PDB file of C-alpha atoms in Angstrom:
ATOM      1  CA  MET A   1       1.430  67.484  10.788  1.00 45.00           C
ATOM      2  CA  THR A   2      -0.612  64.357  11.248  1.00 56.00           C
ATOM      3  CA  THR A   3      -1.608  63.394  14.483  1.00 91.00           C
ATOM      4  CA  THR A   4      -3.313  60.481  16.326  1.00 96.00           C
ATOM      5  CA  ALA A   5      -7.096  60.205  16.008  1.00 97.00           C
ATOM      6  CA  ILE A   6      -7.294  56.976  17.836  1.00 98.00           C
ATOM      7  CA  ALA A   7      -4.723  55.171  19.773  1.00 98.00           C
ATOM      8  CA  VAL A   8      -5.371  51.238  21.314  1.00 98.00           C
ATOM      9  CA  SER A   9      -3.401  49.506  23.637  1.00 98.00           C
ATOM     10  CA  GLY A  10      -3.893  45.887  24.778  1.00 98.00           C
ATOM     11  CA  LEU A  11      -7.713  46.282  24.543  1.00 98.00           C
ATOM     12  CA  ARG A  12      -9.308  42.821  25.925  1.00 97.00           C
ATOM     13  CA  LYS A  13     -13.111  41.702  25.773  1.00 97.00           C
ATOM     14  CA  ALA A  14     -14.730  38.739  26.657  1.00 97.00           C
ATOM     15  CA  PHE A  15     -17.957  37.432  27.127  1.00 95.00           C
ATOM     16  CA  LYS A  16     -18.331  34.296  29.616  1.00 92.00           C
ATOM     17  CA  ASP A  17     -15.878  32.316  28.680  1.00 92.00           C
ATOM     18  CA  LYS A  18     -15.250  33.220  24.981  1.00 94.00           C
ATOM     19  CA  VAL A  19     -12.339  35.680  24.201  1.00 95.00           C
ATOM     20  CA  VAL A  20     -13.610  38.024  21.554  1.00 96.00           C
ATOM     21  CA  LEU A  21     -10.361  40.682  21.780  1.00 97.00           C
ATOM     22  CA  ASP A  22      -7.289  39.326  22.979  1.00 96.00           C
ATOM     23  CA  GLY A  23      -4.966  42.271  23.206  1.00 97.00           C
ATOM     24  CA  ILE A  24      -5.046  44.202  20.350  1.00 97.00           C
ATOM     25  CA  ASP A  25      -3.464  47.604  19.586  1.00 97.00           C
ATOM     26  CA  LEU A  26      -4.307  49.946  16.817  1.00 96.00           C
ATOM     27  CA  GLU A  27      -3.210  53.482  16.154  1.00 96.00           C
ATOM     28  CA  VAL A  28      -5.324  55.591  13.420  1.00 97.00           C
ATOM     29  CA  ARG A  29      -3.860  58.789  12.127  1.00 96.00           C
ATOM     30  CA  ALA A  30      -6.369  61.863  12.216  1.00 97.00           C
ATOM     31  CA  GLY A  31      -8.098  62.497   8.697  1.00 96.00           C
ATOM     32  CA  THR A  32      -7.344  59.027   7.169  1.00 97.00           C
ATOM     33  CA  VAL A  33      -9.506  55.961   6.468  1.00 97.00           C
ATOM     34  CA  PHE A  34      -8.269  53.082   9.157  1.00 98.00           C
ATOM     35  CA  SER A  35      -9.895  49.612   7.870  1.00 96.00           C
ATOM     36  CA  LEU A  36     -10.618  47.009  10.262  1.00 95.00           C
ATOM     37  CA  LEU A  37     -10.813  43.424   8.364  1.00 90.00           C
ATOM     38  CA  GLY A  38     -12.035  40.245   9.439  1.00 84.00           C
ATOM     39  CA  PRO A  39     -14.574  37.445   8.828  1.00 81.00           C
ATOM     40  CA  ASN A  40     -18.088  37.473  10.978  1.00 80.00           C
ATOM     41  CA  GLY A  41     -17.134  36.798  14.699  1.00 83.00           C
ATOM     42  CA  ALA A  42     -13.553  38.093  14.692  1.00 86.00           C
ATOM     43  CA  GLY A  43     -14.473  41.180  16.751  1.00 92.00           C
ATOM     44  CA  LYS A  44     -14.924  44.301  14.327  1.00 92.00           C
ATOM     45  CA  THR A  45     -18.178  45.045  15.693  1.00 92.00           C
ATOM     46  CA  THR A  46     -16.944  44.462  19.642  1.00 95.00           C
ATOM     47  CA  THR A  47     -14.057  46.954  18.659  1.00 96.00           C
ATOM     48  CA  VAL A  48     -16.400  49.803  17.700  1.00 96.00           C
ATOM     49  CA  ASN A  49     -18.235  48.610  20.527  1.00 96.00           C
ATOM     50  CA  LEU A  50     -15.699  49.610  22.955  1.00 98.00           C
ATOM     51  CA  LEU A  51     -14.003  52.663  21.387  1.00 98.00           C
ATOM     52  CA  THR A  52     -17.286  54.395  20.768  1.00 97.00           C
ATOM     53  CA  THR A  53     -18.095  53.295  24.617  1.00 97.00           C
ATOM     54  CA  LEU A  54     -21.103  51.474  24.059  1.00 95.00           C
ATOM     55  CA  MET A  55     -19.636  48.653  26.314  1.00 96.00           C
ATOM     56  CA  ALA A  56     -17.039  48.569  28.722  1.00 97.00           C
ATOM     57  CA  ALA A  57     -13.463  46.940  28.126  1.00 97.00           C
ATOM     58  CA  ASP A  58     -12.235  44.184  30.407  1.00 97.00           C
ATOM     59  CA  GLY A  59      -8.508  45.217  30.018  1.00 97.00           C
ATOM     60  CA  GLY A  60      -6.524  47.519  27.987  1.00 97.00           C
ATOM     61  CA  THR A  61      -6.659  51.583  27.156  1.00 97.00           C
ATOM     62  CA  ALA A  62      -7.866  53.529  24.241  1.00 98.00           C
ATOM     63  CA  VAL A  63      -7.967  57.031  23.811  1.00 98.00           C
ATOM     64  CA  VAL A  64     -10.324  58.449  20.865  1.00 98.00           C
ATOM     65  CA  ALA A  65      -9.715  62.251  20.014  1.00 96.00           C
ATOM     66  CA  GLY A  66      -7.595  62.673  23.139  1.00 96.00           C
ATOM     67  CA  HIS A  67      -9.912  61.585  25.286  1.00 97.00           C
ATOM     68  CA  ASP A  68      -9.833  57.828  27.437  1.00 97.00           C
ATOM     69  CA  ILE A  69     -12.601  55.557  26.493  1.00 97.00           C
ATOM     70  CA  ALA A  70     -13.081  54.440  30.246  1.00 97.00           C
ATOM     71  CA  THR A  71     -12.810  57.885  31.994  1.00 97.00           C
ATOM     72  CA  GLU A  72     -14.278  60.243  29.377  1.00 97.00           C
ATOM     73  CA  ALA A  73     -16.630  58.664  27.667  1.00 97.00           C
ATOM     74  CA  LYS A  74     -18.979  61.725  27.330  1.00 95.00           C
ATOM     75  CA  ALA A  75     -16.184  63.418  25.654  1.00 96.00           C
ATOM     76  CA  VAL A  76     -15.553  60.730  23.538  1.00 97.00           C
ATOM     77  CA  ARG A  77     -19.367  60.404  22.228  1.00 94.00           C
ATOM     78  CA  ALA A  78     -19.221  64.471  21.920  1.00 92.00           C
ATOM     79  CA  ALA A  79     -16.515  63.765  19.427  1.00 94.00           C
ATOM     80  CA  ILE A  80     -17.616  60.814  17.325  1.00 96.00           C
ATOM     81  CA  GLY A  81     -20.431  59.944  14.875  1.00 94.00           C
ATOM     82  CA  VAL A  82     -20.998  56.088  14.630  1.00 94.00           C
ATOM     83  CA  THR A  83     -23.221  54.657  11.848  1.00 91.00           C
ATOM     84  CA  GLY A  84     -23.582  50.723  12.587  1.00 84.00           C
ATOM     85  CA  GLN A  85     -24.551  47.712  10.561  1.00 79.00           C
ATOM     86  CA  PHE A  86     -28.120  48.481   9.778  1.00 77.00           C
ATOM     87  CA  ALA A  87     -29.559  52.033   8.770  1.00 76.00           C
ATOM     88  CA  ALA A  88     -30.610  53.577  12.500  1.00 86.00           C
ATOM     89  CA  VAL A  89     -33.422  55.510  10.535  1.00 92.00           C
ATOM     90  CA  ASP A  90     -37.314  56.046  11.388  1.00 94.00           C
ATOM     91  CA  GLU A  91     -39.283  54.732   8.406  1.00 94.00           C
ATOM     92  CA  LEU A  92     -42.401  56.304   9.786  1.00 95.00           C
ATOM     93  CA  LEU A  93     -40.572  60.110   9.585  1.00 96.00           C
ATOM     94  CA  THR A  94     -39.346  61.457   6.195  1.00 97.00           C
ATOM     95  CA  GLY A  95     -35.924  61.543   5.773  1.00 96.00           C
ATOM     96  CA  GLN A  96     -35.839  65.473   6.467  1.00 96.00           C
ATOM     97  CA  GLU A  97     -37.698  64.653   9.766  1.00 97.00           C
ATOM     98  CA  ASN A  98     -34.958  62.095  10.540  1.00 96.00           C
ATOM     99  CA  LEU A  99     -32.516  64.698  10.234  1.00 95.00           C
ATOM    100  CA  GLN A 100     -34.493  67.496  12.194  1.00 95.00           C
ATOM    101  CA  LEU A 101     -34.661  64.903  15.144  1.00 94.00           C
ATOM    102  CA  MET A 102     -30.929  64.862  15.104  1.00 92.00           C
ATOM    103  CA  VAL A 103     -30.894  68.303  15.296  1.00 92.00           C
ATOM    104  CA  ASP A 104     -33.262  68.833  17.858  1.00 91.00           C
ATOM    105  CA  LEU A 105     -31.529  65.549  20.217  1.00 88.00           C
ATOM    106  CA  GLY A 106     -28.049  67.424  19.880  1.00 82.00           C
ATOM    107  CA  PRO A 107     -26.726  70.975  20.831  1.00 76.00           C
ATOM    108  CA  VAL A 108     -27.285  72.889  17.787  1.00 79.00           C
ATOM    109  CA  SER A 109     -29.679  75.799  17.623  1.00 81.00           C
ATOM    110  CA  ALA A 110     -32.914  75.940  15.717  1.00 79.00           C
ATOM    111  CA  LYS A 111     -31.674  78.463  13.072  1.00 82.00           C
ATOM    112  CA  ASP A 112     -27.914  76.402  12.531  1.00 89.00           C
ATOM    113  CA  GLY A 113     -30.367  73.093  12.711  1.00 90.00           C
ATOM    114  CA  LYS A 114     -32.408  74.128   9.700  1.00 91.00           C
ATOM    115  CA  ARG A 115     -29.120  75.192   7.589  1.00 93.00           C
ATOM    116  CA  ILE A 116     -27.713  72.083   8.632  1.00 93.00           C
ATOM    117  CA  VAL A 117     -30.531  69.825   7.525  1.00 95.00           C
ATOM    118  CA  ALA A 118     -30.729  71.451   3.931  1.00 95.00           C
ATOM    119  CA  GLU A 119     -27.186  71.124   3.441  1.00 94.00           C
ATOM    120  CA  LEU A 120     -26.940  67.020   4.454  1.00 94.00           C
ATOM    121  CA  LEU A 121     -29.646  66.687   2.179  1.00 95.00           C
ATOM    122  CA  GLU A 122     -28.286  68.508  -0.987  1.00 94.00           C
ATOM    123  CA  ARG A 123     -25.134  66.632  -0.124  1.00 90.00           C
ATOM    124  CA  PHE A 124     -26.310  63.044  -0.064  1.00 92.00           C
ATOM    125  CA  ASP A 125     -28.416  63.652  -2.853  1.00 91.00           C
ATOM    126  CA  LEU A 126     -32.015  63.336  -0.934  1.00 95.00           C
ATOM    127  CA  VAL A 127     -33.585  66.768  -1.780  1.00 96.00           C
ATOM    128  CA  ASP A 128     -36.112  64.965  -4.058  1.00 96.00           C
ATOM    129  CA  SER A 129     -36.748  62.047  -1.403  1.00 96.00           C
ATOM    130  CA  ALA A 130     -36.924  64.366   1.635  1.00 96.00           C
ATOM    131  CA  GLN A 131     -40.745  64.876   2.519  1.00 97.00           C
ATOM    132  CA  LYS A 132     -41.141  61.298   1.579  1.00 97.00           C
ATOM    133  CA  PRO A 133     -41.338  58.129   4.582  1.00 97.00           C
ATOM    134  CA  VAL A 134     -38.323  56.511   4.880  1.00 96.00           C
ATOM    135  CA  SER A 135     -40.365  53.236   4.380  1.00 96.00           C
ATOM    136  CA  THR A 136     -40.295  54.191   0.586  1.00 96.00           C
ATOM    137  CA  TYR A 137     -36.345  54.727   0.474  1.00 95.00           C
ATOM    138  CA  SER A 138     -34.292  51.922  -1.214  1.00 92.00           C
ATOM    139  CA  GLY A 139     -31.306  50.263   0.966  1.00 89.00           C
ATOM    140  CA  GLY A 140     -29.057  52.957  -0.839  1.00 89.00           C
ATOM    141  CA  MET A 141     -30.783  55.855   0.611  1.00 93.00           C
ATOM    142  CA  ARG A 142     -31.314  54.549   3.749  1.00 93.00           C
ATOM    143  CA  ARG A 143     -27.600  54.279   4.464  1.00 90.00           C
ATOM    144  CA  LYS A 144     -27.041  57.630   2.917  1.00 92.00           C
ATOM    145  CA  LEU A 145     -29.549  59.172   5.142  1.00 95.00           C
ATOM    146  CA  ASP A 146     -28.230  56.831   8.183  1.00 93.00           C
ATOM    147  CA  LEU A 147     -24.530  58.693   7.499  1.00 92.00           C
ATOM    148  CA  ALA A 148     -26.032  62.251   7.295  1.00 93.00           C
ATOM    149  CA  MET A 149     -27.706  61.867  10.595  1.00 94.00           C
ATOM    150  CA  THR A 150     -24.339  60.699  11.693  1.00 92.00           C
ATOM    151  CA  LEU A 151     -22.967  64.190  10.246  1.00 92.00           C
ATOM    152  CA  VAL A 152     -25.145  66.531  12.096  1.00 91.00           C
ATOM    153  CA  GLY A 153     -22.686  67.112  15.131  1.00 87.00           C
ATOM    154  CA  ASN A 154     -20.130  67.645  12.664  1.00 89.00           C
ATOM    155  CA  PRO A 155     -18.041  64.916  14.160  1.00 94.00           C
ATOM    156  CA  ARG A 156     -14.277  64.712  13.354  1.00 94.00           C
ATOM    157  CA  ILE A 157     -13.935  60.964  13.813  1.00 97.00           C
ATOM    158  CA  ILE A 158     -16.762  58.476  12.171  1.00 97.00           C
ATOM    159  CA  PHE A 159     -17.131  54.791  12.613  1.00 97.00           C
ATOM    160  CA  LEU A 160     -18.637  52.855  10.140  1.00 95.00           C
ATOM    161  CA  ASP A 161     -19.231  49.189  10.838  1.00 91.00           C
ATOM    162  CA  GLU A 162     -19.713  47.423   7.775  1.00 88.00           C
ATOM    163  CA  PRO A 163     -21.570  50.485   5.805  1.00 88.00           C
ATOM    164  CA  THR A 164     -21.789  48.962   2.435  1.00 88.00           C
ATOM    165  CA  THR A 165     -23.349  45.404   3.391  1.00 82.00           C
ATOM    166  CA  GLY A 166     -26.409  44.521   1.330  1.00 81.00           C
ATOM    167  CA  LEU A 167     -25.878  47.535  -0.541  1.00 84.00           C
ATOM    168  CA  ASP A 168     -25.863  46.671  -4.849  1.00 86.00           C
ATOM    169  CA  PRO A 169     -22.720  47.930  -6.491  1.00 88.00           C
ATOM    170  CA  ARG A 170     -23.513  51.471  -7.653  1.00 86.00           C
ATOM    171  CA  SER A 171     -25.010  52.304  -4.342  1.00 87.00           C
ATOM    172  CA  ARG A 172     -21.750  50.893  -2.610  1.00 88.00           C
ATOM    173  CA  ARG A 173     -19.638  53.151  -5.109  1.00 89.00           C
ATOM    174  CA  THR A 174     -21.881  56.090  -4.202  1.00 89.00           C
ATOM    175  CA  MET A 175     -20.790  55.440  -0.637  1.00 89.00           C
ATOM    176  CA  TRP A 176     -16.777  55.264  -1.387  1.00 93.00           C
ATOM    177  CA  SER A 177     -17.365  58.732  -3.020  1.00 92.00           C
ATOM    178  CA  ILE A 178     -18.878  60.269  -0.120  1.00 92.00           C
ATOM    179  CA  ILE A 179     -16.116  58.769   2.505  1.00 93.00           C
ATOM    180  CA  ARG A 180     -13.648  60.433   0.210  1.00 95.00           C
ATOM    181  CA  ASP A 181     -15.271  63.223   0.407  1.00 93.00           C
ATOM    182  CA  LEU A 182     -15.220  63.688   4.325  1.00 93.00           C
ATOM    183  CA  VAL A 183     -11.459  62.161   4.222  1.00 95.00           C
ATOM    184  CA  ALA A 184     -10.822  65.192   1.940  1.00 95.00           C
ATOM    185  CA  ASP A 185     -12.662  67.698   4.519  1.00 93.00           C
ATOM    186  CA  GLY A 186     -10.303  66.363   7.340  1.00 94.00           C
ATOM    187  CA  VAL A 187     -12.412  63.700   8.919  1.00 96.00           C
ATOM    188  CA  THR A 188     -11.036  60.365  10.316  1.00 98.00           C
ATOM    189  CA  VAL A 189     -13.030  57.273   9.388  1.00 97.00           C
ATOM    190  CA  PHE A 190     -12.496  53.801  10.976  1.00 98.00           C
ATOM    191  CA  LEU A 191     -14.062  51.570   8.688  1.00 96.00           C
ATOM    192  CA  THR A 192     -15.073  47.641   9.501  1.00 93.00           C
ATOM    193  CA  THR A 193     -15.916  45.632   6.251  1.00 87.00           C
ATOM    194  CA  GLN A 194     -15.926  42.289   4.721  1.00 80.00           C
ATOM    195  CA  TYR A 195     -15.125  43.407   1.438  1.00 82.00           C
ATOM    196  CA  LEU A 196     -11.379  43.195   0.423  1.00 81.00           C
ATOM    197  CA  GLU A 197     -11.893  45.494  -2.487  1.00 85.00           C
ATOM    198  CA  GLU A 198     -13.408  48.033  -0.256  1.00 90.00           C
ATOM    199  CA  ALA A 199     -10.205  48.375   1.993  1.00 90.00           C
ATOM    200  CA  ASP A 200      -8.329  48.294  -1.103  1.00 89.00           C
ATOM    201  CA  GLN A 201     -10.283  51.511  -2.677  1.00 91.00           C
ATOM    202  CA  LEU A 202     -10.612  53.563   0.992  1.00 95.00           C
ATOM    203  CA  ALA A 203      -8.051  52.295   3.150  1.00 96.00           C
ATOM    204  CA  ASP A 204      -4.677  54.398   3.880  1.00 96.00           C
ATOM    205  CA  GLN A 205      -4.152  51.660   6.778  1.00 96.00           C
ATOM    206  CA  VAL A 206      -5.264  48.306   7.280  1.00 95.00           C
ATOM    207  CA  ALA A 207      -5.538  45.407   9.916  1.00 95.00           C
ATOM    208  CA  VAL A 208      -6.667  42.416  10.028  1.00 91.00           C
ATOM    209  CA  LEU A 209      -8.439  40.714  12.779  1.00 91.00           C
ATOM    210  CA  ASP A 210      -8.677  37.054  13.302  1.00 89.00           C
ATOM    211  CA  GLN A 211      -9.956  35.337  16.173  1.00 89.00           C
ATOM    212  CA  GLY A 212      -9.506  38.403  18.352  1.00 93.00           C
ATOM    213  CA  ARG A 213      -5.994  39.339  17.401  1.00 94.00           C
ATOM    214  CA  ILE A 214      -4.265  41.417  15.087  1.00 95.00           C
ATOM    215  CA  VAL A 215      -2.320  39.175  12.459  1.00 91.00           C
ATOM    216  CA  ALA A 216      -1.395  41.947  10.284  1.00 90.00           C
ATOM    217  CA  GLN A 217      -1.284  45.794   9.827  1.00 93.00           C
ATOM    218  CA  GLY A 218       0.245  48.057   7.228  1.00 92.00           C
ATOM    219  CA  THR A 219      -0.989  50.227   3.717  1.00 92.00           C
ATOM    220  CA  PRO A 220      -3.078  47.466   1.647  1.00 89.00           C
ATOM    221  CA  GLU A 221       0.351  47.580  -0.834  1.00 85.00           C
ATOM    222  CA  GLU A 222       2.721  46.758   2.053  1.00 86.00           C
ATOM    223  CA  LEU A 223       0.286  43.914   3.223  1.00 85.00           C
ATOM    224  CA  LYS A 224       0.155  42.663  -0.300  1.00 81.00           C
ATOM    225  CA  ARG A 225       4.034  42.631  -0.788  1.00 76.00           C
ATOM    226  CA  GLN A 226       4.366  40.220   2.420  1.00 76.00           C
ATOM    227  CA  ILE A 227       2.706  37.677   0.270  1.00 76.00           C
ATOM    228  CA  PRO A 228       4.625  35.566  -2.174  1.00 74.00           C
ATOM    229  CA  GLY A 229       2.727  35.013  -5.333  1.00 76.00           C
ATOM    230  CA  THR A 230       3.506  37.852  -7.734  1.00 83.00           C
ATOM    231  CA  HIS A 231       3.987  36.051 -11.286  1.00 87.00           C
ATOM    232  CA  VAL A 232       3.945  36.591 -15.065  1.00 93.00           C
ATOM    233  CA  ARG A 233       1.453  34.343 -16.733  1.00 93.00           C
ATOM    234  CA  LEU A 234       2.291  33.322 -20.579  1.00 96.00           C
ATOM    235  CA  ARG A 235      -0.175  31.792 -22.563  1.00 96.00           C
ATOM    236  CA  PHE A 236       0.742  29.771 -25.954  1.00 97.00           C
ATOM    237  CA  ALA A 237      -0.841  28.379 -29.219  1.00 96.00           C
ATOM    238  CA  THR A 238       0.514  24.808 -28.862  1.00 95.00           C
ATOM    239  CA  VAL A 239       1.436  22.270 -26.518  1.00 96.00           C
ATOM    240  CA  SER A 240       4.932  21.845 -27.896  1.00 95.00           C
ATOM    241  CA  GLN A 241       5.521  25.719 -27.291  1.00 96.00           C
ATOM    242  CA  LEU A 242       4.228  25.250 -23.615  1.00 96.00           C
ATOM    243  CA  ASP A 243       6.873  22.278 -23.236  1.00 96.00           C
ATOM    244  CA  ALA A 244       9.388  24.272 -24.521  1.00 96.00           C
ATOM    245  CA  ALA A 245       8.673  27.520 -22.588  1.00 96.00           C
ATOM    246  CA  ALA A 246       8.551  24.966 -19.280  1.00 96.00           C
ATOM    247  CA  LEU A 247      11.993  23.839 -19.898  1.00 96.00           C
ATOM    248  CA  LEU A 248      13.594  27.324 -19.892  1.00 96.00           C
ATOM    249  CA  PHE A 249      11.510  28.437 -16.610  1.00 95.00           C
ATOM    250  CA  PRO A 250      11.751  25.316 -14.045  1.00 93.00           C
ATOM    251  CA  ASP A 251      10.386  27.176 -11.440  1.00 91.00           C
ATOM    252  CA  ALA A 252       7.251  27.869 -13.370  1.00 92.00           C
ATOM    253  CA  THR A 253       4.152  26.314 -12.856  1.00 92.00           C
ATOM    254  CA  ARG A 254       1.969  24.806 -15.942  1.00 92.00           C
ATOM    255  CA  ASP A 255      -1.665  24.541 -16.883  1.00 92.00           C
ATOM    256  CA  ASP A 256      -2.494  22.117 -19.691  1.00 94.00           C
ATOM    257  CA  GLU A 257      -5.792  22.989 -20.001  1.00 93.00           C
ATOM    258  CA  THR A 258      -5.398  26.203 -20.638  1.00 94.00           C
ATOM    259  CA  LEU A 259      -1.562  26.158 -22.415  1.00 95.00           C
ATOM    260  CA  ALA A 260      -0.398  28.643 -19.732  1.00 94.00           C
ATOM    261  CA  LEU A 261       2.470  28.973 -17.807  1.00 95.00           C
ATOM    262  CA  ARG A 262       3.039  31.130 -14.393  1.00 91.00           C
ATOM    263  CA  VAL A 263       6.453  32.017 -13.967  1.00 93.00           C
ATOM    264  CA  PRO A 264       7.595  33.379 -10.649  1.00 90.00           C
ATOM    265  CA  SER A 265       8.486  37.194 -11.119  1.00 88.00           C
ATOM    266  CA  ASP A 266       9.091  40.518  -8.727  1.00 82.00           C
ATOM    267  CA  ALA A 267       7.283  42.257 -11.674  1.00 78.00           C
ATOM    268  CA  GLY A 268       9.955  44.787 -11.870  1.00 83.00           C
ATOM    269  CA  THR A 269      11.037  45.827 -15.514  1.00 89.00           C
ATOM    270  CA  ARG A 270      14.410  44.290 -15.772  1.00 92.00           C
ATOM    271  CA  SER A 271      13.200  40.765 -14.598  1.00 90.00           C
ATOM    272  CA  LEU A 272      10.166  41.024 -17.209  1.00 92.00           C
ATOM    273  CA  ARG A 273      12.594  42.357 -19.850  1.00 94.00           C
ATOM    274  CA  THR A 274      15.169  38.978 -19.218  1.00 95.00           C
ATOM    275  CA  LEU A 275      12.102  36.936 -19.344  1.00 95.00           C
ATOM    276  CA  LEU A 276      10.977  38.205 -22.864  1.00 94.00           C
ATOM    277  CA  ASP A 277      14.704  38.103 -23.808  1.00 95.00           C
ATOM    278  CA  ARG A 278      14.847  34.299 -23.049  1.00 95.00           C
ATOM    279  CA  LEU A 279      11.622  33.917 -25.040  1.00 96.00           C
ATOM    280  CA  ASP A 280      12.827  35.263 -27.708  1.00 95.00           C
ATOM    281  CA  GLU A 281      16.235  33.805 -27.619  1.00 95.00           C
ATOM    282  CA  TYR A 282      14.746  30.642 -28.331  1.00 95.00           C
ATOM    283  CA  SER A 283      12.246  31.990 -30.799  1.00 96.00           C
ATOM    284  CA  LEU A 284       9.138  31.253 -28.683  1.00 96.00           C
ATOM    285  CA  THR A 285       6.267  33.850 -28.637  1.00 94.00           C
ATOM    286  CA  ALA A 286       3.290  33.992 -26.501  1.00 95.00           C
ATOM    287  CA  ASP A 287      -0.298  34.412 -27.420  1.00 95.00           C
ATOM    288  CA  GLU A 288      -1.003  36.514 -24.345  1.00 95.00           C
ATOM    289  CA  PHE A 289       1.143  37.933 -21.544  1.00 94.00           C
ATOM    290  CA  SER A 290       0.007  39.455 -18.059  1.00 93.00           C
ATOM    291  CA  VAL A 291       1.424  40.016 -14.655  1.00 89.00           C
ATOM    292  CA  HIS A 292      -0.372  39.223 -11.621  1.00 83.00           C
ATOM    293  CA  THR A 293       0.427  40.218  -8.366  1.00 79.00           C
ATOM    294  CA  PRO A 294      -1.545  39.375  -5.027  1.00 78.00           C
ATOM    295  CA  ASP A 295      -4.773  41.159  -3.791  1.00 77.00           C
ATOM    296  CA  LEU A 296      -6.070  41.676  -0.972  1.00 78.00           C
ATOM    297  CA  ASP A 297      -7.870  38.400  -1.067  1.00 77.00           C
ATOM    298  CA  ASP A 298      -4.489  36.375  -1.198  1.00 77.00           C
ATOM    299  CA  VAL A 299      -3.603  38.450   1.872  1.00 80.00           C
ATOM    300  CA  PHE A 300      -6.388  37.683   4.082  1.00 78.00           C
ATOM    301  CA  LEU A 301      -6.270  33.943   2.837  1.00 77.00           C
ATOM    302  CA  ALA A 302      -2.646  33.732   3.793  1.00 77.00           C
ATOM    303  CA  LEU A 303      -3.186  35.468   7.413  1.00 77.00           C
ATOM    304  CA  THR A 304      -6.395  33.782   8.369  1.00 74.00           C
ATOM    305  CA  GLY A 305      -6.308  30.272   6.459  1.00 68.00           C
ATOM    306  CA  HIS A 306      -9.734  30.938   4.846  1.00 58.00           C
ATOM    307  CA  THR A 307     -11.414  33.033   1.851  1.00 51.00           C
ATOM    308  CA  THR A 308     -13.604  35.968   2.154  1.00 48.00           C
ATOM    309  CA  GLU A 309     -16.342  34.000   0.632  1.00 48.00           C
ATOM    310  CA  ALA A 310     -15.967  31.616   3.860  1.00 43.00           C
ATOM    311  CA  ALA A 311     -15.539  34.446   5.975  1.00 43.00           C
ATOM    312  CA  LYS A 312     -19.126  36.168   5.112  1.00 42.00           C
TER     313      LYS A 312
END
């Protein structure tokens, strides 16, 4: 039975006269990835800081790992791990020394600590660079080491605040693989990101935060279904064919430059068959045929009024 790892109700935070969080509600199921999407300044990092007890809320309640963030902060901290926007590693130390430092600072015995360090170096593919100063590490290696350090205490809930910002595509996909492995082991991941593809790839649940408010929540597929825009794109060889097809589908949008027609559709097999049969009835043939559904980019634009490019 899936339990609740994080429950948030009416959480508020303001800095002087600027309201950053205006009473948000969230529920994160244990053993899942929950992604909080939003542009810069939306309140994502503030949310993480509140839930990890790094700052106090002005109102509302939040329970993390069964503990109230206001009255049981120490218990919350013992149950979680946090990886911030920037890798919190000591560049003067080696990778192994960074991990050992976390062991020494935590409630881990020396015997267990040695095993844990070795396992984490192996798990994150850092064995070959373990004895090298972190100053020589690439951005992707630093992020992997940072996450490995977070796992020293075996937390069951991990907060990842934009963990792949600045990484190249290969390093980003490596991080995605690591996150999936963590969830497969039963870890709950609270992920903030500006990358919609990242949320689409990883998240079981998504919440869109804009101007301090949650404007939508659901699975990626549920959010996509809320946004109109599913259509069939037909491209024709001649203008005359495009003209004839446009008369058949009066709700369609035409693009004369590419000789393409966008026909609104629910993308179901029945509606697609009807569309193709209608073309065949009038002896029309499309050179290209493709089905397009809204992605999280479309969802973000519809809900916040700006694109992700503008948000970054």
